[in-house]
């Protein structure tokens, strides 16, 4: 392997080392370890923490009516957990699919070309991985809104009764809920109507980064994880819930990791989910394993060598010596031939008869 690498380094333009095996499965020489957003490995997506937080929560319809976040928090936590789980499944499937493909190379690749080729392939796989998930997810959201399905939380539509006297029988109607007093956004017209999330009882306290709206899923996607980076915000949630506040320790997300993260605390959950919560695909490639699979038996190369003065002098001397031998053989014969030609013409001149007229 070292000899082949040296040849490729010294004669990079012309070196050719044919592979005995031109199609090599990627899993023979690379390992991939995906890393996900830290929310997916935090206590906030566990059933234990969610169940303890909402253990004594009741009268949900009341909290829906007054727009209190207590009506949404359980659904939001379940949805985040589901998004994380589905993202992990999708990414692992993408990794398995990528590893099952083959690297096709007729010639042994140099180390630089080898790593560059793999990085390009992995980058393409990472870009394509969310595509299927995002399309299916968006289709489900569109169908849900298009069918006008009423949320079990009653957050998009509500029942109202009307009675027109003197009639005794009341009419039960379904009425669209309105969010955002400034724009009067109707859930019947769109599922993305939002209000800032807040606890409204006993006092109004806004929760940073979080929203409520027509559907818990849509309001969560428009939210951020800012609150989960802030211990004061987490304490605010715990203090307004009625569950056991002391059993499960809920540490805030590590904001020091933000500098190495693809996402800021104020990145919307929709954008993070669209990237399948991926932080990084760590790839470890082994060139020595690739070389073993390629198994080149021979390497061919060509080069142009510039003649040195010694070589030039030797060549000229050799040429001079060759000319000497040739001339030594031909010179006597050329002289002899010249004399014969001269004698021939002299004899011919003597035999000429010149007539004289008297």
mmCIF file of C-alpha atoms in Angstrom:
data_model
loop_
_atom_site.group_PDB
_atom_site.id
_atom_site.type_symbol
_atom_site.label_atom_id
_atom_site.label_comp_id
_atom_site.label_asym_id
_atom_site.label_seq_id
_atom_site.Cartn_x
_atom_site.Cartn_y
_atom_site.Cartn_z
ATOM 1 C CA UNK A 1 0.000 0.000 0.000
ATOM 2 C CA UNK A 2 2.838 2.402 0.851
ATOM 3 C CA UNK A 3 4.495 1.745 -2.516
ATOM 4 C CA UNK A 4 1.254 2.450 -4.385
ATOM 5 C CA UNK A 5 0.713 5.645 -2.395
ATOM 6 C CA UNK A 6 4.250 6.771 -3.175
ATOM 7 C CA UNK A 7 3.709 6.168 -6.886
ATOM 8 C CA UNK A 8 0.437 8.116 -6.795
ATOM 9 C CA UNK A 9 2.171 10.957 -4.989
ATOM 10 C CA UNK A 10 5.194 11.104 -7.285
ATOM 11 C CA UNK A 11 3.332 10.495 -10.556
ATOM 12 C CA UNK A 12 -0.150 11.797 -9.767
ATOM 13 C CA UNK A 13 -0.869 12.793 -13.387
ATOM 14 C CA UNK A 14 -0.146 9.439 -15.007
ATOM 15 C CA UNK A 15 -0.248 6.809 -12.239
ATOM 16 C CA UNK A 16 -2.824 4.037 -12.739
ATOM 17 C CA UNK A 17 -3.379 1.182 -10.302
ATOM 18 C CA UNK A 18 -6.305 -0.960 -11.565
ATOM 19 C CA UNK A 19 -8.528 -2.444 -8.846
ATOM 20 C CA UNK A 20 -9.193 -6.161 -8.869
ATOM 21 C CA UNK A 21 -12.645 -5.355 -7.424
ATOM 22 C CA UNK A 22 -14.211 -2.232 -8.903
ATOM 23 C CA UNK A 23 -17.459 -2.219 -6.843
ATOM 24 C CA UNK A 24 -16.962 -2.168 -3.070
ATOM 25 C CA UNK A 25 -19.818 -1.852 -0.491
ATOM 26 C CA UNK A 26 -19.317 1.210 1.691
ATOM 27 C CA UNK A 27 -19.885 -0.716 4.912
ATOM 28 C CA UNK A 28 -16.579 -2.508 4.296
ATOM 29 C CA UNK A 29 -14.508 0.539 5.100
ATOM 30 C CA UNK A 30 -16.596 3.320 6.722
ATOM 31 C CA UNK A 31 -18.602 3.853 9.920
ATOM 32 C CA UNK A 32 -21.252 6.556 10.400
ATOM 33 C CA UNK A 33 -22.548 7.828 13.734
ATOM 34 C CA UNK A 34 -25.356 10.424 13.538
ATOM 35 C CA UNK A 35 -25.748 12.997 16.312
ATOM 36 C CA UNK A 36 -29.116 14.565 17.105
ATOM 37 C CA UNK A 37 -30.286 17.757 18.788
ATOM 38 C CA UNK A 38 -29.809 17.475 22.534
ATOM 39 C CA UNK A 39 -33.558 17.796 23.170
ATOM 40 C CA UNK A 40 -33.941 14.230 21.861
ATOM 41 C CA UNK A 41 -31.770 12.825 24.645
ATOM 42 C CA UNK A 42 -33.077 15.098 27.393
ATOM 43 C CA UNK A 43 -35.539 14.397 30.190
ATOM 44 C CA UNK A 44 -38.109 16.634 28.472
ATOM 45 C CA UNK A 45 -39.063 13.923 25.955
ATOM 46 C CA UNK A 46 -39.487 11.146 28.530
ATOM 47 C CA UNK A 47 -42.885 9.835 29.574
ATOM 48 C CA UNK A 48 -41.759 9.902 33.199
ATOM 49 C CA UNK A 49 -41.190 13.648 33.308
ATOM 50 C CA UNK A 50 -44.345 14.442 31.332
ATOM 51 C CA UNK A 51 -46.545 12.175 33.458
ATOM 52 C CA UNK A 52 -45.196 13.597 36.697
ATOM 53 C CA UNK A 53 -45.631 17.162 35.452
ATOM 54 C CA UNK A 54 -49.282 16.644 34.462
ATOM 55 C CA UNK A 55 -50.237 14.039 37.083
ATOM 56 C CA UNK A 56 -52.885 16.131 38.819
ATOM 57 C CA UNK A 57 -53.983 18.225 35.870
ATOM 58 C CA UNK A 58 -57.742 18.153 35.278
ATOM 59 C CA UNK A 59 -60.572 20.228 33.831
ATOM 60 C CA UNK A 60 -58.793 20.603 30.494
ATOM 61 C CA UNK A 61 -61.762 22.291 28.809
ATOM 62 C CA UNK A 62 -61.504 25.142 31.286
ATOM 63 C CA UNK A 63 -57.863 25.776 30.427
ATOM 64 C CA UNK A 64 -58.672 25.632 26.712
ATOM 65 C CA UNK A 65 -61.364 28.268 27.141
ATOM 66 C CA UNK A 66 -59.094 30.677 28.969
ATOM 67 C CA UNK A 67 -56.141 30.009 26.620
ATOM 68 C CA UNK A 68 -53.937 28.595 29.361
ATOM 69 C CA UNK A 69 -50.808 26.651 28.361
ATOM 70 C CA UNK A 70 -51.702 23.875 30.786
ATOM 71 C CA UNK A 71 -54.116 22.625 28.113
ATOM 72 C CA UNK A 72 -51.292 22.205 25.579
ATOM 73 C CA UNK A 73 -48.174 21.213 27.476
ATOM 74 C CA UNK A 74 -48.819 17.453 27.518
ATOM 75 C CA UNK A 75 -49.567 17.383 23.775
ATOM 76 C CA UNK A 76 -46.492 19.487 23.040
ATOM 77 C CA UNK A 77 -44.164 17.225 25.014
ATOM 78 C CA UNK A 78 -45.627 14.104 23.384
ATOM 79 C CA UNK A 79 -45.253 15.662 19.949
ATOM 80 C CA UNK A 80 -41.603 16.583 20.520
ATOM 81 C CA UNK A 81 -40.919 13.036 21.711
ATOM 82 C CA UNK A 82 -42.650 11.604 18.634
ATOM 83 C CA UNK A 83 -40.722 13.883 16.271
ATOM 84 C CA UNK A 84 -37.433 12.826 17.854
ATOM 85 C CA UNK A 85 -38.263 9.134 17.637
ATOM 86 C CA UNK A 86 -39.415 9.364 14.034
ATOM 87 C CA UNK A 87 -36.355 11.406 13.067
ATOM 88 C CA UNK A 88 -34.014 8.837 14.605
ATOM 89 C CA UNK A 89 -35.777 6.046 12.698
ATOM 90 C CA UNK A 90 -35.586 7.968 9.414
ATOM 91 C CA UNK A 91 -31.905 8.806 9.848
ATOM 92 C CA UNK A 92 -30.951 5.251 10.806
ATOM 93 C CA UNK A 93 -32.785 3.984 7.723
ATOM 94 C CA UNK A 94 -30.930 6.522 5.586
ATOM 95 C CA UNK A 95 -27.597 5.444 7.084
ATOM 96 C CA UNK A 96 -28.333 1.770 6.407
ATOM 97 C CA UNK A 97 -29.349 2.588 2.842
ATOM 98 C CA UNK A 98 -26.201 4.649 2.329
ATOM 99 C CA UNK A 99 -23.940 1.958 3.764
ATOM 100 C CA UNK A 100 -25.456 -0.673 1.476
ATOM 101 C CA UNK A 101 -24.435 1.254 -1.646
ATOM 102 C CA UNK A 102 -21.096 0.650 -3.331
ATOM 103 C CA UNK A 103 -18.138 2.791 -4.242
ATOM 104 C CA UNK A 104 -17.331 2.096 -7.893
ATOM 105 C CA UNK A 105 -13.706 2.771 -8.808
ATOM 106 C CA UNK A 106 -11.811 1.166 -11.668
ATOM 107 C CA UNK A 107 -8.550 2.632 -10.409
ATOM 108 C CA UNK A 108 -7.170 2.907 -6.885
ATOM 109 C CA UNK A 109 -8.088 6.320 -5.490
ATOM 110 C CA UNK A 110 -5.497 8.421 -3.757
ATOM 111 C CA UNK A 111 -6.174 9.181 -0.096
ATOM 112 C CA UNK A 112 -7.179 12.767 -0.860
ATOM 113 C CA UNK A 113 -9.570 11.752 -3.634
ATOM 114 C CA UNK A 114 -10.904 8.885 -1.500
ATOM 115 C CA UNK A 115 -11.924 11.127 1.413
ATOM 116 C CA UNK A 116 -13.251 13.868 -0.861
ATOM 117 C CA UNK A 117 -15.416 11.389 -2.784
ATOM 118 C CA UNK A 118 -16.879 9.955 0.433
ATOM 119 C CA UNK A 119 -17.582 13.403 1.901
ATOM 120 C CA UNK A 120 -19.490 14.351 -1.253
ATOM 121 C CA UNK A 121 -21.507 11.123 -1.165
ATOM 122 C CA UNK A 122 -22.344 11.582 2.522
ATOM 123 C CA UNK A 123 -23.307 15.216 2.011
ATOM 124 C CA UNK A 124 -25.712 14.182 -0.748
ATOM 125 C CA UNK A 125 -27.209 11.438 1.434
ATOM 126 C CA UNK A 126 -27.681 13.842 4.338
ATOM 127 C CA UNK A 127 -29.413 16.364 2.078
ATOM 128 C CA UNK A 128 -31.777 13.725 0.688
ATOM 129 C CA UNK A 129 -32.565 12.045 4.032
ATOM 130 C CA UNK A 130 -35.277 14.485 5.225
ATOM 131 C CA UNK A 131 -37.061 14.609 1.866
ATOM 132 C CA UNK A 132 -39.410 11.652 2.338
ATOM 133 C CA UNK A 133 -40.192 12.586 5.940
ATOM 134 C CA UNK A 134 -40.903 16.237 5.142
ATOM 135 C CA UNK A 135 -43.211 15.373 2.232
ATOM 136 C CA UNK A 136 -45.194 12.796 4.208
ATOM 137 C CA UNK A 137 -45.384 15.091 7.229
ATOM 138 C CA UNK A 138 -46.608 18.036 5.168
ATOM 139 C CA UNK A 139 -49.189 15.830 3.447
ATOM 140 C CA UNK A 140 -50.587 14.755 6.831
ATOM 141 C CA UNK A 141 -50.778 18.386 7.963
ATOM 142 C CA UNK A 142 -52.585 19.437 4.778
ATOM 143 C CA UNK A 143 -55.085 16.563 5.015
ATOM 144 C CA UNK A 144 -55.749 17.320 8.665
ATOM 145 C CA UNK A 145 -56.533 20.952 7.962
ATOM 146 C CA UNK A 146 -58.342 20.279 4.674
ATOM 147 C CA UNK A 147 -60.782 17.884 6.334
ATOM 148 C CA UNK A 148 -61.529 20.392 9.076
ATOM 149 C CA UNK A 149 -60.991 17.826 11.798
ATOM 150 C CA UNK A 150 -61.802 19.094 15.240
ATOM 151 C CA UNK A 151 -58.978 18.840 17.741
ATOM 152 C CA UNK A 152 -59.659 16.700 20.798
ATOM 153 C CA UNK A 153 -58.490 19.704 22.801
ATOM 154 C CA UNK A 154 -61.144 21.902 21.213
ATOM 155 C CA UNK A 155 -58.455 24.364 20.243
ATOM 156 C CA UNK A 156 -59.572 24.964 16.643
ATOM 157 C CA UNK A 157 -63.353 24.626 16.813
ATOM 158 C CA UNK A 158 -65.830 24.761 19.661
ATOM 159 C CA UNK A 159 -69.474 23.811 20.161
ATOM 160 C CA UNK A 160 -71.979 26.595 20.779
ATOM 161 C CA UNK A 161 -75.728 26.415 21.326
ATOM 162 C CA UNK A 162 -78.309 28.803 19.984
ATOM 163 C CA UNK A 163 -81.967 29.097 20.704
ATOM 164 C CA UNK A 164 -84.295 31.399 18.917
ATOM 165 C CA UNK A 165 -87.275 32.164 21.175
ATOM 166 C CA UNK A 166 -89.988 31.113 21.381
ATOM 167 C CA UNK A 167 -88.464 27.810 20.190
ATOM 168 C CA UNK A 168 -87.616 25.464 23.031
ATOM 169 C CA UNK A 169 -85.098 23.341 21.138
ATOM 170 C CA UNK A 170 -81.560 24.699 20.938
ATOM 171 C CA UNK A 171 -79.328 24.342 17.911
ATOM 172 C CA UNK A 172 -75.833 22.949 18.372
ATOM 173 C CA UNK A 173 -73.317 24.666 16.143
ATOM 174 C CA UNK A 174 -69.586 24.395 15.550
ATOM 175 C CA UNK A 175 -67.758 27.687 15.652
ATOM 176 C CA UNK A 176 -64.196 28.459 14.578
ATOM 177 C CA UNK A 177 -61.904 29.767 17.281
ATOM 178 C CA UNK A 178 -60.069 33.049 16.847
ATOM 179 C CA UNK A 179 -56.425 33.717 17.718
ATOM 180 C CA UNK A 180 -54.369 36.887 17.641
ATOM 181 C CA UNK A 181 -56.658 39.761 18.536
ATOM 182 C CA UNK A 182 -54.764 42.043 16.173
ATOM 183 C CA UNK A 183 -55.486 40.025 13.026
ATOM 184 C CA UNK A 184 -58.478 37.969 14.256
ATOM 185 C CA UNK A 185 -57.060 34.818 12.691
ATOM 186 C CA UNK A 186 -59.770 32.171 12.140
ATOM 187 C CA UNK A 187 -58.853 28.489 12.452
ATOM 188 C CA UNK A 188 -61.416 27.732 9.739
ATOM 189 C CA UNK A 189 -59.268 29.674 7.292
ATOM 190 C CA UNK A 190 -55.856 28.374 8.337
ATOM 191 C CA UNK A 191 -54.304 26.136 10.951
ATOM 192 C CA UNK A 192 -51.388 28.443 11.737
ATOM 193 C CA UNK A 193 -53.191 30.992 13.896
ATOM 194 C CA UNK A 194 -51.123 31.593 17.030
ATOM 195 C CA UNK A 195 -51.017 33.270 20.415
ATOM 196 C CA UNK A 196 -48.015 33.437 22.747
ATOM 197 C CA UNK A 197 -48.165 30.613 25.286
ATOM 198 C CA UNK A 198 -48.949 31.770 28.807
ATOM 199 C CA UNK A 199 -50.328 30.715 32.128
ATOM 200 C CA UNK A 200 -53.479 32.758 32.665
ATOM 201 C CA UNK A 201 -54.316 31.627 36.184
ATOM 202 C CA UNK A 202 -53.865 32.939 38.797
ATOM 203 C CA UNK A 203 -51.995 35.657 36.871
ATOM 204 C CA UNK A 204 -50.959 36.104 33.250
ATOM 205 C CA UNK A 205 -47.379 34.927 32.723
ATOM 206 C CA UNK A 206 -45.973 34.536 29.210
ATOM 207 C CA UNK A 207 -43.671 31.584 28.435
ATOM 208 C CA UNK A 208 -40.887 32.571 26.082
ATOM 209 C CA UNK A 209 -40.509 30.753 22.804
ATOM 210 C CA UNK A 210 -43.745 28.751 23.074
ATOM 211 C CA UNK A 211 -47.095 29.251 21.340
ATOM 212 C CA UNK A 212 -50.637 27.960 21.428
ATOM 213 C CA UNK A 213 -52.977 27.867 18.450
ATOM 214 C CA UNK A 214 -55.521 25.990 16.378
ATOM 215 C CA UNK A 215 -53.701 22.666 16.629
ATOM 216 C CA UNK A 216 -51.123 21.642 19.248
ATOM 217 C CA UNK A 217 -48.921 20.256 16.471
ATOM 218 C CA UNK A 218 -48.914 23.488 14.453
ATOM 219 C CA UNK A 219 -48.378 25.711 17.474
ATOM 220 C CA UNK A 220 -45.450 23.576 18.613
ATOM 221 C CA UNK A 221 -43.823 23.697 15.170
ATOM 222 C CA UNK A 222 -43.999 27.494 15.295
ATOM 223 C CA UNK A 223 -42.402 27.486 18.760
ATOM 224 C CA UNK A 224 -38.742 27.275 19.776
ATOM 225 C CA UNK A 225 -36.809 25.475 22.511
ATOM 226 C CA UNK A 226 -35.748 28.736 24.186
ATOM 227 C CA UNK A 227 -37.579 27.933 27.411
ATOM 228 C CA UNK A 228 -35.792 24.596 27.774
ATOM 229 C CA UNK A 229 -32.407 26.345 27.780
ATOM 230 C CA UNK A 230 -33.469 28.535 30.717
ATOM 231 C CA UNK A 231 -33.708 27.092 34.237
ATOM 232 C CA UNK A 232 -35.982 29.974 35.323
ATOM 233 C CA UNK A 233 -38.415 29.193 32.520
ATOM 234 C CA UNK A 234 -38.411 25.496 33.428
ATOM 235 C CA UNK A 235 -39.103 26.392 37.060
ATOM 236 C CA UNK A 236 -41.938 28.632 35.882
ATOM 237 C CA UNK A 237 -43.584 25.671 34.152
ATOM 238 C CA UNK A 238 -43.070 23.334 37.100
ATOM 239 C CA UNK A 239 -44.441 25.859 39.581
ATOM 240 C CA UNK A 240 -47.638 26.337 37.586
ATOM 241 C CA UNK A 241 -48.298 22.632 37.183
ATOM 242 C CA UNK A 242 -49.886 20.481 39.828
ATOM 243 C CA UNK A 243 -47.758 17.367 39.506
ATOM 244 C CA UNK A 244 -44.910 16.130 41.668
ATOM 245 C CA UNK A 245 -42.258 18.849 41.363
ATOM 246 C CA UNK A 246 -39.399 17.079 43.085
ATOM 247 C CA UNK A 247 -39.035 13.557 41.742
ATOM 248 C CA UNK A 248 -37.440 13.933 38.299
ATOM 249 C CA UNK A 249 -34.580 16.389 37.899
ATOM 250 C CA UNK A 250 -35.028 18.511 34.782
ATOM 251 C CA UNK A 251 -31.790 20.247 33.893
ATOM 252 C CA UNK A 252 -31.915 22.913 31.183
ATOM 253 C CA UNK A 253 -30.397 22.205 27.799
ATOM 254 C CA UNK A 254 -26.693 22.991 27.625
ATOM 255 C CA UNK A 255 -26.402 26.412 26.017
ATOM 256 C CA UNK A 256 -22.624 26.001 25.714
ATOM 257 C CA UNK A 257 -23.307 23.449 22.963
ATOM 258 C CA UNK A 258 -25.026 26.124 20.885
ATOM 259 C CA UNK A 259 -21.682 27.247 19.438
ATOM 260 C CA UNK A 260 -21.167 23.746 18.009
ATOM 261 C CA UNK A 261 -24.802 23.264 17.036
ATOM 262 C CA UNK A 262 -26.540 23.749 13.713
ATOM 263 C CA UNK A 263 -29.442 25.386 15.524
ATOM 264 C CA UNK A 264 -29.828 28.432 17.746
ATOM 265 C CA UNK A 265 -32.182 28.383 20.755
ATOM 266 C CA UNK A 266 -34.558 30.589 18.745
ATOM 267 C CA UNK A 267 -34.629 28.265 15.710
ATOM 268 C CA UNK A 268 -38.208 27.145 15.142
ATOM 269 C CA UNK A 269 -39.018 23.529 15.881
ATOM 270 C CA UNK A 270 -40.416 23.263 12.352
ATOM 271 C CA UNK A 271 -36.979 24.060 10.900
ATOM 272 C CA UNK A 272 -35.263 21.608 13.246
ATOM 273 C CA UNK A 273 -37.764 18.851 12.425
ATOM 274 C CA UNK A 274 -37.316 19.535 8.702
ATOM 275 C CA UNK A 275 -33.652 18.584 9.203
ATOM 276 C CA UNK A 276 -34.628 15.492 11.247
ATOM 277 C CA UNK A 277 -33.012 17.025 14.362
ATOM 278 C CA UNK A 278 -29.612 16.132 12.865
ATOM 279 C CA UNK A 279 -26.586 17.892 14.290
ATOM 280 C CA UNK A 280 -23.896 15.872 12.552
ATOM 281 C CA UNK A 281 -23.151 12.689 10.655
ATOM 282 C CA UNK A 282 -19.766 11.645 11.962
ATOM 283 C CA UNK A 283 -18.016 9.474 9.382
ATOM 284 C CA UNK A 284 -14.878 7.448 9.988
ATOM 285 C CA UNK A 285 -13.346 6.100 6.790
ATOM 286 C CA UNK A 286 -10.525 3.535 6.685
ATOM 287 C CA UNK A 287 -8.309 3.887 3.626
ATOM 288 C CA UNK A 288 -6.359 0.727 4.454
ATOM 289 C CA UNK A 289 -9.578 -1.334 4.334
ATOM 290 C CA UNK A 290 -10.495 0.243 1.017
ATOM 291 C CA UNK A 291 -7.037 -0.620 -0.349
ATOM 292 C CA UNK A 292 -7.458 -4.226 0.771
ATOM 293 C CA UNK A 293 -10.825 -4.456 -0.991
ATOM 294 C CA UNK A 294 -9.460 -2.811 -4.147
ATOM 295 C CA UNK A 295 -6.368 -5.091 -4.144
ATOM 296 C CA UNK A 296 -4.406 -3.495 -7.020
ATOM 297 C CA UNK A 297 -1.824 -5.963 -8.341
ATOM 298 C CA UNK A 298 0.133 -3.556 -10.547
ATOM 299 C CA UNK A 299 0.655 0.150 -10.958
ATOM 300 C CA UNK A 300 1.578 1.849 -14.216
ATOM 301 C CA UNK A 301 2.982 5.301 -14.709
ATOM 302 C CA UNK A 302 4.961 7.350 -17.205
ATOM 303 C CA UNK A 303 7.223 10.326 -16.780
ATOM 304 C CA UNK A 304 9.353 12.744 -18.791
ATOM 305 C CA UNK A 305 12.974 12.932 -17.704
ATOM 306 C CA UNK A 306 15.055 16.009 -18.483
ATOM 307 C CA UNK A 307 18.531 15.113 -19.780
ATOM 308 C CA UNK A 308 21.437 16.139 -17.566
ATOM 309 C CA UNK A 309 24.776 17.479 -18.934
ATOM 310 C CA UNK A 310 26.558 14.174 -18.390
ATOM 311 C CA UNK A 311 23.914 12.350 -20.399
ATOM 312 C CA UNK A 312 24.141 14.915 -23.214
ATOM 313 C CA UNK A 313 27.944 14.702 -23.340
ATOM 314 C CA UNK A 314 27.865 10.917 -23.367
ATOM 315 C CA UNK A 315 25.338 10.906 -26.178
ATOM 316 C CA UNK A 316 27.362 13.339 -28.289
ATOM 317 C CA UNK A 317 30.539 11.363 -27.761
ATOM 318 C CA UNK A 318 28.733 8.206 -28.719
ATOM 319 C CA UNK A 319 27.425 9.907 -31.827
ATOM 320 C CA UNK A 320 30.929 11.166 -32.684
ATOM 321 C CA UNK A 321 32.386 7.698 -32.223
ATOM 322 C CA UNK A 322 29.733 6.243 -34.478
ATOM 323 C CA UNK A 323 30.404 8.814 -37.193
ATOM 324 C CA UNK A 324 34.138 8.085 -36.986
ATOM 325 C CA UNK A 325 33.558 4.401 -37.600
ATOM 326 C CA UNK A 326 31.227 5.095 -40.518
ATOM 327 C CA UNK A 327 33.570 7.584 -42.140
ATOM 328 C CA UNK A 328 36.546 5.306 -41.632
ATOM 329 C CA UNK A 329 34.750 2.609 -43.594
ATOM 330 C CA UNK A 330 33.283 4.828 -46.307
ATOM 331 C CA UNK A 331 36.144 7.299 -46.956
ATOM 332 C CA UNK A 332 38.520 4.949 -48.866
ATOM 333 C CA UNK A 333 35.686 3.682 -50.994
ATOM 334 C CA UNK A 334 34.489 7.184 -51.801
ATOM 335 C CA UNK A 335 38.036 8.228 -52.788
ATOM 336 C CA UNK A 336 38.462 5.142 -54.974
ATOM 337 C CA UNK A 337 35.111 5.748 -56.617
ATOM 338 C CA UNK A 338 36.073 9.353 -57.321
ATOM 339 C CA UNK A 339 39.333 8.323 -58.977
ATOM 340 C CA UNK A 340 37.578 5.819 -61.204
ATOM 341 C CA UNK A 341 35.128 8.454 -62.372
ATOM 342 C CA UNK A 342 37.983 10.859 -63.091
ATOM 343 C CA UNK A 343 39.939 8.256 -65.154
ATOM 344 C CA UNK A 344 36.786 7.415 -67.138
ATOM 345 C CA UNK A 345 36.260 11.001 -68.222
ATOM 346 C CA UNK A 346 39.976 11.502 -69.027
ATOM 347 C CA UNK A 347 40.035 8.491 -71.398
ATOM 348 C CA UNK A 348 36.874 9.620 -73.065
ATOM 349 C CA UNK A 349 38.416 13.041 -73.769
ATOM 350 C CA UNK A 350 41.568 11.478 -75.411
ATOM 351 C CA UNK A 351 39.563 9.342 -77.829
ATOM 352 C CA UNK A 352 37.592 12.268 -79.262
ATOM 353 C CA UNK A 353 38.479 12.961 -83.048
ATOM 354 C CA UNK A 354 38.374 16.579 -84.070
ATOM 355 C CA UNK A 355 37.865 16.986 -87.867
ATOM 356 C CA UNK A 356 39.991 19.681 -89.647
ATOM 357 C CA UNK A 357 38.831 21.324 -92.876
ATOM 358 C CA UNK A 358 41.511 22.390 -95.391
#
